[in-house]
Coordinates of C-alpha atoms in Angstrom, one line a residue:
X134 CA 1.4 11.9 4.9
X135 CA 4.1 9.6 4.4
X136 CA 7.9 9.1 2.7
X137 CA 7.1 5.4 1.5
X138 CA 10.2 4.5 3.2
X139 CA 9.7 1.1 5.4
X140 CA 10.1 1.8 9.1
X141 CA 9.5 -2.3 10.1
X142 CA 7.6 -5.2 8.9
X143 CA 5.2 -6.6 11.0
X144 CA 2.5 -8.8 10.6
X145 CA -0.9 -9.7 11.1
X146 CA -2.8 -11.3 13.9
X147 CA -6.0 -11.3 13.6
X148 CA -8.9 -9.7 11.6
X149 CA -12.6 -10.0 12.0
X150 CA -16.0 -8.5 11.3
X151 CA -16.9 -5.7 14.0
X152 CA -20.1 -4.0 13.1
X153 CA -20.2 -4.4 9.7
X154 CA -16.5 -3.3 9.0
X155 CA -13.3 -5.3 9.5
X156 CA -11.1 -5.0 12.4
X157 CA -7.0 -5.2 12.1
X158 CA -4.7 -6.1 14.6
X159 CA -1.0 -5.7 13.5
X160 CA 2.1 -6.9 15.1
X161 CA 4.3 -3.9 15.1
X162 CA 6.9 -5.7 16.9
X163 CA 10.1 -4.0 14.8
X164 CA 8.5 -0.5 15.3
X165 CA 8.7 2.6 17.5
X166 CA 5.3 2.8 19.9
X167 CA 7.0 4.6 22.0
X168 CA 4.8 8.3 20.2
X169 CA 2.4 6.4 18.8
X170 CA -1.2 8.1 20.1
X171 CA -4.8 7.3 19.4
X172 CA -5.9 8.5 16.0
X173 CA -2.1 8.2 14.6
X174 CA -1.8 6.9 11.3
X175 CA 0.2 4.3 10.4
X176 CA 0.9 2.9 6.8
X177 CA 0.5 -0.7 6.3
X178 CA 1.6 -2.2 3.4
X179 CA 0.8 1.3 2.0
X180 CA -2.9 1.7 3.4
X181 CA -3.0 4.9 5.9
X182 CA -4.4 3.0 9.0
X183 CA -6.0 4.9 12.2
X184 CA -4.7 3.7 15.3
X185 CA -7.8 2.6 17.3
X186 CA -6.1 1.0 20.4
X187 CA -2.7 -0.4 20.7
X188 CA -0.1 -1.7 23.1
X189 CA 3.5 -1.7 23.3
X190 CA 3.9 -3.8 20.2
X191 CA 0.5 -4.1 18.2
X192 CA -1.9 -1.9 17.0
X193 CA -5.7 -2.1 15.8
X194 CA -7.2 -0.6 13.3
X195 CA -10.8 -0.2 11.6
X196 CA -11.0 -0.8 8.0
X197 CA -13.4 0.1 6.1
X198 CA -15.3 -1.8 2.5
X199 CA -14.0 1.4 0.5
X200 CA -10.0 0.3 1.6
X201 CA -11.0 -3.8 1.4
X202 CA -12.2 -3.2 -2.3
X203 CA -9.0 -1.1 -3.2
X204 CA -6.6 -2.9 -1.8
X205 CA -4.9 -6.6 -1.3
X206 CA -6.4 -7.2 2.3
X207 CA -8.8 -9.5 1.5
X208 CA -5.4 -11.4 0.7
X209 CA -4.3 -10.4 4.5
X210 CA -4.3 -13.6 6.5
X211 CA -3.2 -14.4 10.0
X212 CA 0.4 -14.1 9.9
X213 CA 0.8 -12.2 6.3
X214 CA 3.9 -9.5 6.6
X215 CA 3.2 -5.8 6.2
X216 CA 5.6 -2.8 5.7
X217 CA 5.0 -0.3 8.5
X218 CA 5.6 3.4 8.7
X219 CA 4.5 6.0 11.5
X220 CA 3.4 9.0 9.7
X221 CA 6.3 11.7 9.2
X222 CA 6.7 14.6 11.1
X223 CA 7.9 18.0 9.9
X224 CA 11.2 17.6 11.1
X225 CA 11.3 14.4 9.3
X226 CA 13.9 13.8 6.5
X227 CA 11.8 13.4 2.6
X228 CA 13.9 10.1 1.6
X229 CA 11.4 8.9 -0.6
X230 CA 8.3 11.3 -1.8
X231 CA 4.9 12.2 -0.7
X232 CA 2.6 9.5 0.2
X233 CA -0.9 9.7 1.5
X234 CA -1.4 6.3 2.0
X235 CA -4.7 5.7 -0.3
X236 CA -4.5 3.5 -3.1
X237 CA -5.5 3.8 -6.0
X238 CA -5.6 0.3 -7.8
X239 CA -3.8 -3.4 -7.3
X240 CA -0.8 -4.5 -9.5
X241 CA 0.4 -7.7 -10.4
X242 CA 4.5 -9.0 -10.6
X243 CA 4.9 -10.2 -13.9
X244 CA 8.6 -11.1 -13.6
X245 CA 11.1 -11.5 -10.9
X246 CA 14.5 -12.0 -11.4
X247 CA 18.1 -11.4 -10.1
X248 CA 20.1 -7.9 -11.8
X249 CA 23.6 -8.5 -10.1
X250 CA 23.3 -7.9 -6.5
X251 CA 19.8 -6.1 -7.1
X252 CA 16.5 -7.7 -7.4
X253 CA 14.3 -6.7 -11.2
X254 CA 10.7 -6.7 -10.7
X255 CA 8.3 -5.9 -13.3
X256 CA 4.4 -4.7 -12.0
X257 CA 1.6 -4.7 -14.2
X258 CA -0.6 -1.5 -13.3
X259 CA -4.5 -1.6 -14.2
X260 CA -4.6 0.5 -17.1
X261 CA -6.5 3.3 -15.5
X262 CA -3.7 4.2 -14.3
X263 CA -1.1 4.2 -16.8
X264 CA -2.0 8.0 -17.5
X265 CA 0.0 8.9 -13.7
X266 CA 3.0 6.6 -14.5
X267 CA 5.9 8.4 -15.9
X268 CA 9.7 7.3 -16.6
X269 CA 11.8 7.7 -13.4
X270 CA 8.9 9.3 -11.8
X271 CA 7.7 8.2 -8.5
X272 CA 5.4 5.7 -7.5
X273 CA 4.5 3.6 -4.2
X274 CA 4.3 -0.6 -4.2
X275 CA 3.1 -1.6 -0.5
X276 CA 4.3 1.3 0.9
X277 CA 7.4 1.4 -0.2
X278 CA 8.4 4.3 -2.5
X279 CA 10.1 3.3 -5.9
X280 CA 11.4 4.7 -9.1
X281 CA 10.0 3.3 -12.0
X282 CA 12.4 2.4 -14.2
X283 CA 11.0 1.6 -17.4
X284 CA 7.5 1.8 -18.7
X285 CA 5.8 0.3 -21.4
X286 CA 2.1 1.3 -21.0
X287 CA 0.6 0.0 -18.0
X288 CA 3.7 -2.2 -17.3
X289 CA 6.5 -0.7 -15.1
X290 CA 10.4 -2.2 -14.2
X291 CA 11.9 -1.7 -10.7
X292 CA 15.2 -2.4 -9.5
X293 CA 15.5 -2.7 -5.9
X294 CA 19.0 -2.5 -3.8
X295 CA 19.6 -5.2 -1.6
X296 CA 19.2 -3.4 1.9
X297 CA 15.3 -2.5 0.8
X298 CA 15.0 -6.0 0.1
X299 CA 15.9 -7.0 3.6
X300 CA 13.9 -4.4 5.5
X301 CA 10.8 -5.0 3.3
X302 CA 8.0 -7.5 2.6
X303 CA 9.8 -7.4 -0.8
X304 CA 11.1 -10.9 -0.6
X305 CA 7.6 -12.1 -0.6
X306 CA 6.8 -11.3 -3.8
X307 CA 6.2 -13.4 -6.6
X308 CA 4.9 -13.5 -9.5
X309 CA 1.6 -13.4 -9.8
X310 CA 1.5 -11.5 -6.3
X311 CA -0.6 -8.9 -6.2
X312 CA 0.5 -5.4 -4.6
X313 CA -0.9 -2.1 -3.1
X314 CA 0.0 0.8 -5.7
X315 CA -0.5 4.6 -4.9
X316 CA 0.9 7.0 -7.8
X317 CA 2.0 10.4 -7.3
X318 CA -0.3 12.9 -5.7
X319 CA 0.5 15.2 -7.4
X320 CA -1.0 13.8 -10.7
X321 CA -4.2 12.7 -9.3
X322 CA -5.1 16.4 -8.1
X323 CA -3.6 17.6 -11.6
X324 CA -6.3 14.9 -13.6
X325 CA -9.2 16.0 -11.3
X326 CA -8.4 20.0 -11.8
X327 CA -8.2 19.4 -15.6
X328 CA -11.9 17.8 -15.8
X329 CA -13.2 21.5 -14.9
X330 CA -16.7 21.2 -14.6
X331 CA -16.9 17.1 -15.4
X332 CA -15.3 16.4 -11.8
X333 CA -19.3 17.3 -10.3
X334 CA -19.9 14.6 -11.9
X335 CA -21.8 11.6 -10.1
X336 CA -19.7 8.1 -10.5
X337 CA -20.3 4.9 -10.3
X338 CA -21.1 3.2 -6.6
X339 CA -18.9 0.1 -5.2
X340 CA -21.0 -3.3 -4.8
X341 CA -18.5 -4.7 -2.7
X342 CA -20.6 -5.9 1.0
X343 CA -20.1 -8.3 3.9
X344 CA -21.2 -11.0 1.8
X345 CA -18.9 -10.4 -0.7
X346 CA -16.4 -10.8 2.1
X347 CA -17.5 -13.9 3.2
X348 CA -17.5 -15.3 0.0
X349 CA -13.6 -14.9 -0.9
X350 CA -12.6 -15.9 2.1
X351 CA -11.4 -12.8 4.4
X352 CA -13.9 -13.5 6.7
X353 CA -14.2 -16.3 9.3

């Protein structure tokens, strides 16, 4: 689990087929390693990432065609910037909410502008999940854990102070940029216990493969 609140931003340096899945290596440059063990998880850009091997500033990491198909890494280049946070600890103070890492669809900035000394972003959700957003609830962009602001079906506002602008990727985004999105865990468990006996039953399998991969260009 994680608070969504950005540790570092590193980047990427490489990424290539291993075995049929993708490998990651991160530049974690700006962050701790000092605790960081095999099997830790670390969130990047708001995907919970297992810590395969690692060094005194990097890390790699296995990715698997679930996460590529859920999430903006088959927009991950060499060099692309990524929020970073170490999973939290017991002791660790809840400055943001709960975050498991997993997302669950891509948005989209729609608008980017100046709001005084904050920035104003507004994110269009995929509509499936317009039924978790809620106004002044919690929800996660690329790791980082926002309030939404206002909402207007599947379209959210943030507001964003200046000092998570500097310690994010947030200046990156623009619009038409597309972003990670995890909504509160505690209304995806609340959907599935509310189908009753519906949730056993069968859905609908990904077609994403290494081909697919090749063909958009994440892939070399």
């Amino acid at each position: 689990m994680f608070t969504g609140i950005i540790e570092a931003v590193g980047k990427v340096l490489s990424s290539s087929q291993t075995a049929g899945d993708v490998r990651l290596v991160i530049d974690a440059a700006g962050l701790d390693m000092g605790d960081v063990k095999l099997g830790d998880s670390i969130a990047t850009s708001g995907v919970c990432l297992t810590v395969i091997d690692f060094g005194k500033n990097w890390y790699a990491a296995d990715v698997s065609l679930e996460t590529i198909r859920r999430t903006t890494l088959l927009q991950w280049k060499t060099g692309t910037l990524v929020n970073l946070e170490k999973a939290l600890l017991p002791t660790t103070r809840l400055g943001g909410h709960l975050v498991s890492g997993h997302v669950d669809g891509l948005g989209e900035i729609t608008l980017v502008r100046k709001d005084a000394r904050s920035l104003y972003f507004e994110v269009k959700a995929p509509d499936e999940l317009a039924k978790y957003l809620a106004e002044k609830g919690s929800i996660t962009v690329d790791g980082i854990s926002l309030t939404i602001n206002h909402l207007n079906g599947a379209l959210l506002s943030l507001n964003l102070v200046p000092h998570t602008a500097e310690q994010t990727t947030i200046k990156e985004w623009k619009v038409g940029s597309k972003v990670n999105l995890e909504v509160d865990v505690l209304a995806r468990y609340l959907e599935r216990l509310l189908l009753g006996d519906k949730a056993a039953q069968a859905t609908a399998k990904s077609t994403i493969d290494m081909s697919f991969l090749a063909e958009n260009g994440f892939l070399r």
